Amino acid sequence: MTTTAEPPSLSTPESIGGIGHSRRRVEDDRFVQGAGHYVDDIVLPGMLYMAILRAPMAHAKIVSIDTTEAAALPGVVAVVTGDLLAQHKLAWMPTLSGDTEAVLATDKVRFQGQEVAAVVAEDPYVAWDALDLIDVTYEQLTPVVTPQQALAPGAPLIRDDKEGQTDNRCYSWESGDKAATDAAFAQADVVVSLDTHYPRSHPSPLETCGCVADVNPATGQATIYMTSQAPHVHRTLFAIVAGLPEQNIRIVSPDIGGGFGNKVPIYPGYVVATAASLLIGRPVKWVETRTENLISTGFARDYHMHGELALTRDGKMLGLRVNMVSDNGAFMADAQPTKFRAGLFHIVTGSYDLPAAHVVTEGAYTNKAPGGVAYRCSFRVTEASYLIERLVQNAAYELGIDPAELRLRNFIKPEQFPYTSATGFVYDSGNYGVGLQKALDTVGYDELRNEQQRARADGRLIGIGIASFTEVVGAGNHKDFDIAGIKMFDSAELRVHPTGKAILKLGVKSQGQGHETTFAQIVANELGIPAGDITVQEGDTDNTPYGLGTYASRSTPVGGAATAVIARKLRDKAKLVAAHLLEAAPEDLDWEPGRFHVRGAPDRSVTIQDVAFAAYTNPPEGVEAGLEGVHYYDPPNMTYPFGSYVVVVEIDPQTGQWHVRRMVALDDCGVRINPMIVEGQIHGGLTEGYAMSSMQFITFDEDGNCIGSNFMDYLIPTAWETPRFELLETVTPSPHHPIGAKGIGESATVGSPAAYVNAVIDALAHLGVRNIDMPVTPARVWAALQAVSSGSGRG
Amino acid sequence: MQISVTVNGAVHTNDVEPRVLLTDYLRRILGLTGTHMGCDTTSCGVCTVLLDGTPVKSCTVFAVQANGRSITTVEGLRQDGALSAVQRGFKQEHGLQCGFCTPAMMLVGTALLERNPDPSEDDVRWAISGNLCRCTGYMNIIKAIQWAANERRTAEGLPEQRTVSLDQPQEVTA
Amino acid sequence: MYPARFDYQAPATLDEALDVLGERGEDVKVLAGGQSLIPLMKLRFAQPSMLVDINRIPGLDFIDASNGYLRIGALVRHNSVVTSDVVRRTNQTVAHAAPWVSDPIVRNLGTVCGSLAHADPQGDWASVMLACGAEVVARKKSGERVIPMTEFITDVFTTQLEPDELVTEVRVPKYAGPSGGTYLKLERKVGDYATVGVATHLTLDAAGRIVQAGIAMTAVGATNIKAVEAERALIGAEPTADAFTQAGRLAAQASEPQDDVRGSAAYKRHVVEVFVHRGLATAAELARAA
C-alpha cells in the first residue's frame, strides 16, 4: 500500500517531545546502572554451557572425530558432532542467500575456524577443558585463498557438497545497459580507471554473538534468547530448519551490544545450542569468544573492483563501467535481497548525473569464513560509494579540474528529482551542491588549497579529500525486495490505554540506535501523547508484530513509516471519539498536538487523554471500543540520504604516518527525529570509516590462515587515534515518507572511507600517486612514495 | 580456594578455583552482570572494574588475586541512592548507544576525575584509550566525562583549574 | 578462552616466594602484573602447573635513584614509572618509554620487571634497558646475582633466569655528565605492538662530545637488538645531524625485520633510520638542556 506524504506535522513543545527534539534516551537509565540485559546476562535454572571446537586449517577432509575422552570428562553432559546432527537432518542448513551452510562439518572443513564439534557442560571452564580432549584427524587439502585462485580453471572444488557445482562460482550478476555504456565510452575524451580491493572487514560489535536456547521438554516450547537483529525472520527460519512448529518458537532478542549487521545471519552456534537443548532437555547457553566472532561470523566487504569512468575533456561524466569479483567465503550466507546478488552495489553512479552505466559482478567461493554483506554497508553501498568517489577524485587529477568543482559540475540537480539512475534506482530527493558547498565553506577549502601549495614547496604533505555520497536505504518495496522469500515490509502495533499512556510494538530491533526513545517521539508527534508516556517494545516475537528487523538503515524509513501511519490512523479514530465527546461533527474539529477543538471555539476542546479514556468508557455508537491498531508498511520506494565529507590530513613524509587535521561531515537524512541521536550515529560511522581507511582489516596468508582473528591483529581505533568530527546538516525531506525521514544509521560508514583515502591520495597526488588500497597504513604510504620516486610507475 | 572480596562495599566470601577470572566471578558467581566480556586478548576493556580505586581489566585478573581487596563495579557507582555525576553525564551528553562499553567507560571516567578534576579533551581521550567503543566514535563519551567534571566542581564549589597531564607520550617529529 | 587448571600461592614474603620457586621451579610461573602471562594462559599457550603471586610481598615496589642507579623494583607498575618525578629527573629514555607500553589500563597492573622477564620480542622495555646499559638483579634462595641486560634475554620469550630465580629489580646506571634520551614507537593504535621501536640514550662530556651512546630496537629482529656498531661510531663524536644519520644507517643494518602486515622489511629498516636520527637528536637536545 502506498502512502503519500502528508503535509509536515505540527511541531510539538518539549513537554510532548515529538519529532525534532533531542530527547534524552530512556534506554540510558538501565545501561548507566549496569542493568542492561544482554544475552550473556541471562541465567536459567539448569542451564548448561556450550563451547565449539573449530577447524585449525582452511581446507581439509575430516578423517575421524573421537569424542570419547571429552564425553567422559566429569561435568560434560554431551558432545555434539556433525554426524549426530545429520541423524536429525540438521548437519546442513539453508542460508539467507539461498545457499546451504554446514552447521557442524561432516565431510570437510572449508575455512579456518569452521565449526566441527560442540561440548555441552555444567560449567564453561569444563566445556573448554573438554574441547582439548576431542581428537580430530584431518587430511589437508589445497586451500583456495583468493577469489582469483578460486575462479581459475582447475582450482580445487570447495563446494563439492552441492550437487551440480563444478567450479567455485557462487553467482553472476549484471546491471545497467552494456550497449549504451559502450557507446558512451566510445565518445569519451578521457577514461579514468581504477583497480581497488575493498578489503575484508568485520563489524565486530563489542558484544559477541550468542544465545540461550531453552527447549522445554514438558511443553514443547522453544524459547531462544539470541543476539538477533531480525528476530521474526529468525523464528521462521528456525521453524523451517529445526522442524519445530512456529507457534511454539519464541525468539527473544534482549539488549544487544551492537549489531552492525553481524547479528543478522543465523550462525551454526545457535542451531547447535538449540539442537542440544532439544536433545538434552535443559537450557543451553552459547556465547562465542572474540576470536570465534572474528574468524567465523559474517565478515564484510572483500570486493575486488575494476572501475572505469568516461568523461569529456571539460569534465562531464558520460559513462561508468564496473567489473567486480566478490569473495564470499565458503558459503553464501549473508542476508541480502534475493533479486540483488550484489546487493545494491548498482547505486554506484552515486550522486552524479551519469547517463550510462554497466556493472558486471562475479561471486567466488573461497576457503574463508562466509559473509560479505555486513558492517553498515547498506547492502554493498559502501563498496559502490567508495569506488565512484575514488574514481571521481582520480578523474579530477587526470583532467586538471579541482575535485570539488568536478563533483559540483556533475551532481544531479535539485530539479531532476525524482531521478532515475542508469541502473534503475529512482532517487527520491536531493540537494547535493548545497551540501558540498556548505562543507567546503566550513572547512575553508580555498584557503586550504593555498596552504597545500605553500606546504608542498616546503616538502610538507597536506591533503584534502572529498566524498559526496548518495545512499540507498529503507528496503524495501514488495516488487523488488525479499529476504529468503519474505517481503521487506515492517510493522508497528500501537495501543493507547485508558489513562492516555501508550505502548508501541515494533518489528524492528535496536542494537543501540535508541528506538525506545525515537519511535516514541514519532507517536508523540502524531498523537500529542508525551513521549515519556509511550513505552516501545521490540525483539520478543511473542508480543511484537512481524518485521524484517534492523539493518541497512531501514528502521526509520520502514518501521518509522509504519509507526507514523498507525499513529495517524489512531488519530483519525480519536477524532471520531472527540467529535462524540464535543457533540460536534468530526469535520468541524481542528487538531493541535494533544488536543482536538471545535473550529472557532477553542475552549470547546478535549485532550487526547480524554479521548483515550472515552475510547474505553464512552465510545461513539458504531465505533469499536479501544484505541489501537497495527500497520504493515510497504515502502513505495527506497530513501536516499546523502552527504559530503571533507577530510584534511597531513602525512609525515619520513614514516608515512598520517593524521586527520579536520573532518567536516555534512549529512542530509531528511527530517531528523532526534538530532542528538542522529549525530551519535554519524560519529560512530565516521569512526568506522576512519578505522577501515587506516588500520582495520582481515587478511589471510597463503595457507588460508586468518590474520585478524583477535584485537591485536584486527585493529579498532581508540579515542586517542580517532579524529574529532565537525557535523553539519541540510534537511531535504523524502517526499514519499510519511514524516519525510530517510534514515541515517549507515551514511557515515558508507561515505567516509573514500573521504579519508582521497585525502591521503590528495596529499601525494602531485607526486604521481593515484591509489593506495585500504587500510592505508604508514607502510603502504611509504611504499607508494617509494614506487613513484623510483619511477616504477604510479603507486 | 576461599576468598573474601569486597565488592561495592559488601563483603563476599566464596570458594573459587584459582583459574576463575575476576570478570567471571563478578558476573556468574556474584550475579553482577554490569561488567562485560568482549575479547580474549585484553584489548577491548569492557571488563574494566576498579581494584582499590584503580582501573584494571578484570578479564586479565584471577578472582583469587582480589582476595582481601576491594572492587567497584558499575553497580557501585550510585551515590546515596542517586546516579553519580558521571552516570548523569553519560545520559545528558548521549555518551552511550548500545551500552556495552559504558560501565567500563564510566568507571575509567570516575577514576580519572578523582585524580584530574578538570581534564582536557586530550586528557580524557588518553585516559580511555584502553577502552574500545564501536558505536559512539568517542566524542560524546568525552563530553559526558567533561560534563561530569563540571558537575562535580560545581557541586564542590571549586573554581576552574587545569592540571597538566604528564602521562601522555612525547610525540617527536623531524 | 579459559585457562587450564593450576595451583596458586600468594606468599607474604620474598623468602616464602623463593622457597616455592626453589621447590617447584620448573613449570611454575611468577605472577606479578599478569598482563602478559594471563592472556597466554587464557589461550592455553601457557599452562603452568602453579602460579606464585608475588603481589603481596612488601618492599618490591620501589623507584629509587639515591645512589648510582635508577632502581626499579619488581612490583613497579608501568604507570608508576609514567608518573614518577624520580624517573623523569633521572632517565628520560625510561620516562618517555613508559606511556608507550600497552594501554593505560594495562599499565596499572603490568610491571617493568615482569615485562623484562617475559621477554616478548615485541616488548618495549628490553630495548630501553639495552640502550641504557641496565642490569637485572635476580634472587634465588641461595643468593643474588646481577645480569647485564645484554646477556639477560637469550631467545624469543627466553631469558637467562633459572626456574628458582626471581627478578627483584632492574637498575639503570646514572651516567656522569649531561644525559638525555627518548623512546620512539611507531604503533598503528594505542595498545598495538611496535611496528618499529627505538630507544636512544646519550651522555655528553664537558666539551659536548658523546661519551655514552645507547641505541636499541624493538620488533625488528627475533629479539630486541642493541645497535652496538652504531653506538660505537658515536663515541667521541659531536652530536651532529650527520653523526645521527650515520648511526641510523648502522642501526638499520644491524636490524633483521620481517615482512608482515605492519610493513615490509625495507620499510621497517627505513623507520629505524628515521627514529634513530630523531631519537638521537632529541637525546642530544635534552642532554644539552640538562
mmCIF file of C-alpha atoms in Angstrom, chain C residues 5 65 70 84 101 109 167 169 182 187 192 205 221 224 232 245 252 266 278:
data_model
loop_
_atom_site.group_PDB
_atom_site.id
_atom_site.type_symbol
_atom_site.label_atom_id
_atom_site.label_comp_id
_atom_site.label_asym_id
_atom_site.label_seq_id
_atom_site.Cartn_x
_atom_site.Cartn_y
_atom_site.Cartn_z
ATOM 1 C CA ARG C 5 43.772 -25.644 35.949
ATOM 2 C CA ALA C 65 67.710 6.971 42.336
ATOM 3 C CA LEU C 70 67.856 4.314 38.901
ATOM 4 C CA SER C 84 57.377 9.246 38.661
ATOM 5 C CA VAL C 101 53.685 0.456 26.788
ATOM 6 C CA LEU C 109 48.924 -3.706 36.658
ATOM 7 C CA VAL C 167 63.821 -10.743 39.260
ATOM 8 C CA GLU C 169 64.767 -5.172 40.332
ATOM 9 C CA THR C 182 63.915 9.044 24.428
ATOM 10 C CA GLU C 187 52.303 1.868 16.501
ATOM 11 C CA ASP C 192 49.451 -2.184 19.356
ATOM 12 C CA ASP C 205 81.182 15.336 28.184
ATOM 13 C CA GLY C 221 64.543 -8.846 14.994
ATOM 14 C CA ASN C 224 65.299 -6.674 20.905
ATOM 15 C CA ARG C 232 80.453 2.711 18.891
ATOM 16 C CA THR C 245 72.317 9.823 10.070
ATOM 17 C CA ALA C 252 69.272 -0.269 10.254
ATOM 18 C CA ALA C 266 62.581 -2.356 3.801
ATOM 19 C CA ARG C 278 65.144 11.697 15.607
#
